[in-house]
Tab-separated table of C-alpha atoms (C1' of nucleotides) in Angstrom:
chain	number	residue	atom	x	y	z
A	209	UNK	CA	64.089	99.655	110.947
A	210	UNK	CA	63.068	95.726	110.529
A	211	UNK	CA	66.732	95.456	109.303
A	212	UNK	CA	68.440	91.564	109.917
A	213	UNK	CA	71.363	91.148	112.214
A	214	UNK	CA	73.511	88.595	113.036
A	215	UNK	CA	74.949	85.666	110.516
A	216	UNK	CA	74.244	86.054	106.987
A	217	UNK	CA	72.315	82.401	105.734
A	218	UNK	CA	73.317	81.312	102.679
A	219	UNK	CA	69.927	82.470	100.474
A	220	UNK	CA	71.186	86.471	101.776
A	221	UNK	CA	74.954	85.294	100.339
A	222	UNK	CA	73.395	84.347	97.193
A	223	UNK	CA	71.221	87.152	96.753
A	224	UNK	CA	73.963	89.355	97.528
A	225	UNK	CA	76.746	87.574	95.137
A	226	UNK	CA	74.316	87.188	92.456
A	227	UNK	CA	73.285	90.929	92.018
A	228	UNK	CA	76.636	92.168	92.387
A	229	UNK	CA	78.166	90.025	89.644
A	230	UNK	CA	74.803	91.520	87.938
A	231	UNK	CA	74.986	95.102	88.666
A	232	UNK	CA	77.718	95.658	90.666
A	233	UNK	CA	78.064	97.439	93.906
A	234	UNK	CA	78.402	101.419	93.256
A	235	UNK	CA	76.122	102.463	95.758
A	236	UNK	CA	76.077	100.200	99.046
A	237	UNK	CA	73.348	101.941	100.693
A	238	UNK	CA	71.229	101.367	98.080
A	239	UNK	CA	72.521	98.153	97.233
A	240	UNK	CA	70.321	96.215	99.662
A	241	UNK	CA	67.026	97.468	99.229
A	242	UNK	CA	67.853	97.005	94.793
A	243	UNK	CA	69.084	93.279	95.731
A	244	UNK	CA	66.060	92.746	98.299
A	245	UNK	CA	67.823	92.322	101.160
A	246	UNK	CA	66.854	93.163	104.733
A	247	UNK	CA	70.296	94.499	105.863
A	248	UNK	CA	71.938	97.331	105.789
A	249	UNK	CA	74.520	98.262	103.089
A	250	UNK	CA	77.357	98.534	105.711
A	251	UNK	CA	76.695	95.102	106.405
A	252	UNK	CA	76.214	93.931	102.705
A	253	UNK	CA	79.384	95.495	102.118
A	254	UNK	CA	81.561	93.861	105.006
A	255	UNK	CA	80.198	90.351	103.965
A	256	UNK	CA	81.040	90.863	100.524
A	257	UNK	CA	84.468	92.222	101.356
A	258	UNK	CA	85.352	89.629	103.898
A	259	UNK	CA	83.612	87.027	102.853
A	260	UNK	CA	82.187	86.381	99.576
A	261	UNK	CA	84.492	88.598	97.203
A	262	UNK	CA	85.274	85.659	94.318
A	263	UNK	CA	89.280	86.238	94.829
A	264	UNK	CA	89.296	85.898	98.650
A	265	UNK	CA	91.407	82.738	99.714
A	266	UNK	CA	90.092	80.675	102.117
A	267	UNK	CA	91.851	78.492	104.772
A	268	UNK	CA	94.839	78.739	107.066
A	269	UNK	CA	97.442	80.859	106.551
A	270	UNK	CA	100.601	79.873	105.580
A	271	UNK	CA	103.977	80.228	107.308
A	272	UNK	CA	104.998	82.587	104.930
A	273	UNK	CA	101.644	84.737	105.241
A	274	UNK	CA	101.935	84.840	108.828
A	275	UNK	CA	106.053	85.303	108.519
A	276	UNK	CA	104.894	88.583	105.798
A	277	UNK	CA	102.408	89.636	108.844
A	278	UNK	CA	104.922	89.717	111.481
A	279	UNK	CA	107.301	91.917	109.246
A	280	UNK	CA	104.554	94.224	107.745
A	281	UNK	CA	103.288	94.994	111.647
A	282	UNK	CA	106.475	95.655	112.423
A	283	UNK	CA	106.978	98.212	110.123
A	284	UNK	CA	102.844	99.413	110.504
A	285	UNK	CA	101.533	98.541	113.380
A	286	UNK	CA	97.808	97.870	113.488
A	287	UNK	CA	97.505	99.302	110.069
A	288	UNK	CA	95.783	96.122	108.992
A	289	UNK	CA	94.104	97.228	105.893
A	290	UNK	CA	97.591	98.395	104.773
A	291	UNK	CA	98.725	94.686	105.529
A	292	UNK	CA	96.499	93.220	103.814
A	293	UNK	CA	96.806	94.995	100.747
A	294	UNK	CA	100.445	93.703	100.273
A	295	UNK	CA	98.777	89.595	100.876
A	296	UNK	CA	96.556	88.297	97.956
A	297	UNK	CA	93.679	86.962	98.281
A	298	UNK	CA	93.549	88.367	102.840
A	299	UNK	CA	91.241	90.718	104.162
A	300	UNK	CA	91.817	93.103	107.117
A	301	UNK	CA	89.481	91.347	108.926
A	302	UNK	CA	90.965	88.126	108.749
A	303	UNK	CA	94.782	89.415	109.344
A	304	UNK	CA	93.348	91.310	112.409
A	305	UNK	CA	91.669	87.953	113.628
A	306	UNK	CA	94.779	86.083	113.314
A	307	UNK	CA	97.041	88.299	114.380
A	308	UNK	CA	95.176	88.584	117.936
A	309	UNK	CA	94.440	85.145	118.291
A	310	UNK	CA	98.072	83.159	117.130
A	311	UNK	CA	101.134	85.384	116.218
A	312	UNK	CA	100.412	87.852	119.284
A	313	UNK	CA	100.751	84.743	121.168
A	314	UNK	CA	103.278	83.519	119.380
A	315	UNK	CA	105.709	86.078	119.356
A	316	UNK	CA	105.539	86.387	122.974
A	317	UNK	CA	105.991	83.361	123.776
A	318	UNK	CA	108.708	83.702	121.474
A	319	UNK	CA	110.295	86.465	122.495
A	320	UNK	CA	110.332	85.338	126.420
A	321	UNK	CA	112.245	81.938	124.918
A	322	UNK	CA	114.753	84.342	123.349
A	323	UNK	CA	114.917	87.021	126.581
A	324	UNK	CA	115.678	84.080	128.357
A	325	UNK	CA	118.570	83.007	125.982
A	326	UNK	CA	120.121	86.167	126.010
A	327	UNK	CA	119.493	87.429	129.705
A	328	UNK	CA	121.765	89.678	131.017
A	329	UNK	CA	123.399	89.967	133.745
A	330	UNK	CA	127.260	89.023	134.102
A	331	UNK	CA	128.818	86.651	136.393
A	332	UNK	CA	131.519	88.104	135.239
A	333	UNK	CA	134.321	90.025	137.742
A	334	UNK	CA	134.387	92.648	134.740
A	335	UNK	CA	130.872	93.613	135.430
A	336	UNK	CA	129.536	95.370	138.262
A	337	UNK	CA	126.494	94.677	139.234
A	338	UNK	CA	125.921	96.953	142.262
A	339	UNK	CA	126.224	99.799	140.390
A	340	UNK	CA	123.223	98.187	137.472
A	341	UNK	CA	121.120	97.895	140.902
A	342	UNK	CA	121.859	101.383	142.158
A	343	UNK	CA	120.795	102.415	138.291
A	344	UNK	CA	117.420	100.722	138.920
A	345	UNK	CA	116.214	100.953	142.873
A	346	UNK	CA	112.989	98.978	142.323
A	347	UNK	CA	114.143	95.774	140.429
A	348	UNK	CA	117.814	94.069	140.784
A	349	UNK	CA	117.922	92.176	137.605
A	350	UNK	CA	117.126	93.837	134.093
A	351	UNK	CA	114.896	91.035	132.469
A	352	UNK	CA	114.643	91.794	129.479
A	353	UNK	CA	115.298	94.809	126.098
A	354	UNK	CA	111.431	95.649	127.025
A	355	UNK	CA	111.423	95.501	130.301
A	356	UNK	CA	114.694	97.900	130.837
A	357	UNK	CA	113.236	100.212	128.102
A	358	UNK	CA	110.342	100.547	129.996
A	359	UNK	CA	112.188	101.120	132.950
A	360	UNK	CA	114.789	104.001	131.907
A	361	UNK	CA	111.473	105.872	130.092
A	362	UNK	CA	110.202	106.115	134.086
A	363	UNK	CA	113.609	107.136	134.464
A	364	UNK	CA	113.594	110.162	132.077
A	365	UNK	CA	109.679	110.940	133.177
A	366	UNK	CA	109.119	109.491	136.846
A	367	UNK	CA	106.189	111.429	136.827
A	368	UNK	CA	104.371	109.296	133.751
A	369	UNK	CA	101.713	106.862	134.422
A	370	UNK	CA	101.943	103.785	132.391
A	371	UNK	CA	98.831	101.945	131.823
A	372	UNK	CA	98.559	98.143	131.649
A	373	UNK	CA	97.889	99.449	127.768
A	374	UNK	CA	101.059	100.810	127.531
A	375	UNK	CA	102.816	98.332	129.185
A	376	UNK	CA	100.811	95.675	127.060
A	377	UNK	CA	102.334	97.887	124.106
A	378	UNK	CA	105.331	98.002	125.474
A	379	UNK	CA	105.700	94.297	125.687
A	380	UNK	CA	104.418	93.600	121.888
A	381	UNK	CA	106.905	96.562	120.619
A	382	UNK	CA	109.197	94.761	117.858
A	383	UNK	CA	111.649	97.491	118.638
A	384	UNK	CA	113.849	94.950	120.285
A	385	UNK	CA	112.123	91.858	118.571
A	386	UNK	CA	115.056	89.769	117.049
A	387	UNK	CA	114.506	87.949	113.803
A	388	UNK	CA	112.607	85.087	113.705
A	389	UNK	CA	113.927	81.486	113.194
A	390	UNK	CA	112.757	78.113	113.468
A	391	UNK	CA	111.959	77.560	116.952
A	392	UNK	CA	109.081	80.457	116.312
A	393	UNK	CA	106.705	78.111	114.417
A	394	UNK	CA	106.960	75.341	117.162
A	395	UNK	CA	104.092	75.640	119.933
A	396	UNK	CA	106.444	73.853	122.169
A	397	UNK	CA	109.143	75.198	123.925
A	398	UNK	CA	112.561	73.489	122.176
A	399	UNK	CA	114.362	71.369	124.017
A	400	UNK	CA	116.477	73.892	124.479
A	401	UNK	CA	114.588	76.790	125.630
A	402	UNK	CA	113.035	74.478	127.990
A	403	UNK	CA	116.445	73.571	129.631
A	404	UNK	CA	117.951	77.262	129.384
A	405	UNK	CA	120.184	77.026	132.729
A	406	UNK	CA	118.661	80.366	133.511
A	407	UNK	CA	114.826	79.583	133.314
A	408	UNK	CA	114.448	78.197	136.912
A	409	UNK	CA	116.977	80.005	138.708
A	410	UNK	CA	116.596	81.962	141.752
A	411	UNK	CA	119.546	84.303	142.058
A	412	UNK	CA	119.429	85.997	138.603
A	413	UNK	CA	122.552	88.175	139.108
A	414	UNK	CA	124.438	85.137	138.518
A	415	UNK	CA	122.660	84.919	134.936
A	416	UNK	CA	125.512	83.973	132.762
A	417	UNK	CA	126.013	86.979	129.530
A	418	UNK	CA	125.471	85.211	126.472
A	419	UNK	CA	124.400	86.233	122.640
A	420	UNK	CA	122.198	83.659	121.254
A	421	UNK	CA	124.302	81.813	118.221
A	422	UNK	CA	121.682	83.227	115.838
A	423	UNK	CA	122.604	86.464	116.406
A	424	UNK	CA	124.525	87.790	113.119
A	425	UNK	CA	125.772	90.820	112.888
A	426	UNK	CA	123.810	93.207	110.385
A	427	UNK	CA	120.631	91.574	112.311
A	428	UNK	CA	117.919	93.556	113.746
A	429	UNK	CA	119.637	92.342	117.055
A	430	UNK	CA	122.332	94.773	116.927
A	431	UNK	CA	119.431	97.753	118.080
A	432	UNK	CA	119.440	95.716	120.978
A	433	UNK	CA	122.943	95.303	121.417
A	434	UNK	CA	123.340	98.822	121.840
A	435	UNK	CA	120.919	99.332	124.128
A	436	UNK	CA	122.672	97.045	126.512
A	437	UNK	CA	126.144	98.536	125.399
A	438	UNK	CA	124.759	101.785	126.632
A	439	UNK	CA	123.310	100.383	129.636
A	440	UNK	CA	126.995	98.792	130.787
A	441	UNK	CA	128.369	102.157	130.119
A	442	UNK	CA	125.762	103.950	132.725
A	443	UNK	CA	126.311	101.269	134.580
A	444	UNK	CA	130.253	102.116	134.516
A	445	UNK	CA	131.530	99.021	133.570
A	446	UNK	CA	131.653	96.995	130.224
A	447	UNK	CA	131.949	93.535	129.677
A	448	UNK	CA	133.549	91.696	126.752
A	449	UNK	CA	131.573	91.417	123.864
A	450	UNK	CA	132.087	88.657	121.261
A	451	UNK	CA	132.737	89.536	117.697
A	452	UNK	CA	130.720	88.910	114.945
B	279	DA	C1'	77.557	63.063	130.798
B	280	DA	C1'	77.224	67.730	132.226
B	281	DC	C1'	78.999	71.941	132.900
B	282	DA	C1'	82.516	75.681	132.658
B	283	DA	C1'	86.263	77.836	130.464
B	284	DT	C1'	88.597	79.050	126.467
B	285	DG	C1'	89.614	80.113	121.625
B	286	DG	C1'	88.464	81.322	116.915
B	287	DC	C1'	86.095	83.977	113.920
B	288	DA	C1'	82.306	86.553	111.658
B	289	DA	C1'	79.917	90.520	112.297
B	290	DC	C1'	78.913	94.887	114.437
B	291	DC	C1'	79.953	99.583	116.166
B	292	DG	C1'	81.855	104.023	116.349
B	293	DC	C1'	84.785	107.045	114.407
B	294	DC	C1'	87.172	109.367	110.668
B	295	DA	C1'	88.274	111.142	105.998
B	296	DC	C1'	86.693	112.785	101.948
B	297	DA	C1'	83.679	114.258	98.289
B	298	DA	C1'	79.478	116.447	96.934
B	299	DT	C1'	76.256	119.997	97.691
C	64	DT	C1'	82.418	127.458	104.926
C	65	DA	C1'	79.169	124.218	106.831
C	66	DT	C1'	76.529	120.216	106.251
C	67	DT	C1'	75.493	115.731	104.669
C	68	DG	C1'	76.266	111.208	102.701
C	69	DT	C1'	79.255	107.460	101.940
C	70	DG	C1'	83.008	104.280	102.279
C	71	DG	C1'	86.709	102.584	104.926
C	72	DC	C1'	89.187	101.412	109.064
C	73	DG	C1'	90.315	99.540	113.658
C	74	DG	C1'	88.452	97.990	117.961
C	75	DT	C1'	85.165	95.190	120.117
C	76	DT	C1'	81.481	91.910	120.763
C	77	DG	C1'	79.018	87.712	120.743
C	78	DC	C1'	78.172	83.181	118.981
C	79	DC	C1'	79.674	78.628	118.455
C	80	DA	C1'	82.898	74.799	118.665
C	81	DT	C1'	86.342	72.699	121.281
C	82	DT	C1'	88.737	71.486	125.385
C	83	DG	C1'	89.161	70.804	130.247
C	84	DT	C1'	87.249	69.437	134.753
DNA sequence: AACAATGGCAACCGCCACAAT
DNA sequence: TATTGTGGCGGTTGCCATTGT
């Protein structure tokens, strides 16, 4: 009751640092009403935790914050307070923010420039591609690790309903997610991506089978190498690999 | 210059786990 | 064992600044 909301001015952040570096903060419910302040303790303690806590560090993140970020979500998924715990000085809060609002983005972005690199489908006479669209009766061309993934789950469970969700999930899931190199921290598209022979082109069972030069062996790359290795043997047919 | 759309971020909300009673 | 209080977590909201038209 009578309890402020919203923005905290910078008399409440005072109030609030200075009687916490006085008396600490073992009780947050009580905490306000000691310190004089018309909020709640849930909210005192957010805004110290996020905000005013002396050995938060303020500013942009650094590439090798957001590079740690990337890796720990891979491993934790949207365990953020477990992500932050391993980056000094980061709240949840804050890794949460900027994990929705740049390396989500980011990484797909990124991960369409690499799909498009490495997009399947054979020109070559060793592959058969009538029998990859008899696998798959409602698409012709397997775009992409996620994409196929997606598709052979429907395969094993036609009778599960994916939600945009799921699919949304789906398309963020680092199972496939190759490691990251330089052309991740550019906004633009390289010069390369952006002339990738098979980004404008209509007929995409003529997609030519390449591996991306980056691709060492040992990589997190090879999950996805045997994923399409099994796919060309459902498919029948197996085309020549390159060695590593 | 005015308005709309978009993005970034701080703060809130609802739920859960756990300890104390 | 059930209830209550508290802290913590992740998802979501809403405000404000910036950008686009």
């Amino acid at each position: 009751m009578g309890l402020k909301k919203g923005p905290w001015s910078p008399e409440e952040d005072q109030i609030l640092v200075s009687h916490i570096q006085q008396y600490g903060h073992g009780n947050w419910r009580a905490l306000p009403k000691q310190a004089g302040l018309l909020r709640c303790g849930k909210s005192c303690r957010l805004r110290w935790t996020n905000y005013l806590r002396p050995d938060i560090k303020r500013g942009n993140f650094t590439r090798e914050e957001e590079e740690t970020i990337i890796n720990l979500h891979e491993m934790l998924g949207n365990r953020w307070s477990a992500i932050a715990a391993k980056i000094p000085g980061r709240t949840d809060n804050e890794i949460k923010n900027v994990w929705h609002t740049h390396l989500k983005k980011k990484i797909k972005n990124y991960q369409s420039s690499q799909d498009s690199k490495r997009r399947t489908i054979i020109s070559t006479p060793k592959c058969d591609t009538k029998s990859l669209e008899n696998s798959n009766s409602e698409q012709n061309i397997v775009t992409s690790p996620q994409q196929c993934s997606s598709e052979m789950s429907s395969v094993t469970d036609p009778s599960m309903e994916k939600t945009s969700a799921k699919n949304e999930e789906m398309e963020y899931s680092s199972e496939y997610f190759p490691q990251i190199d330089e052309s991740f921290w550019s906004d633009e598209l390289s010069e390369e991506d952006a002339n990738c022979p098979d980004a404008n082109i209509e007929d995409k069972t003529q997609v030519q089978f390449t591996w991306p030069e980056s691709v060492e062996k040992g990589s997190k790359v090879d999950d996805s190498m045997d994923f399409w290795y099994n796919l060309f043997i459902r498919a029948g047919d197996m085309p020549d690999l390159p060695e590593f």
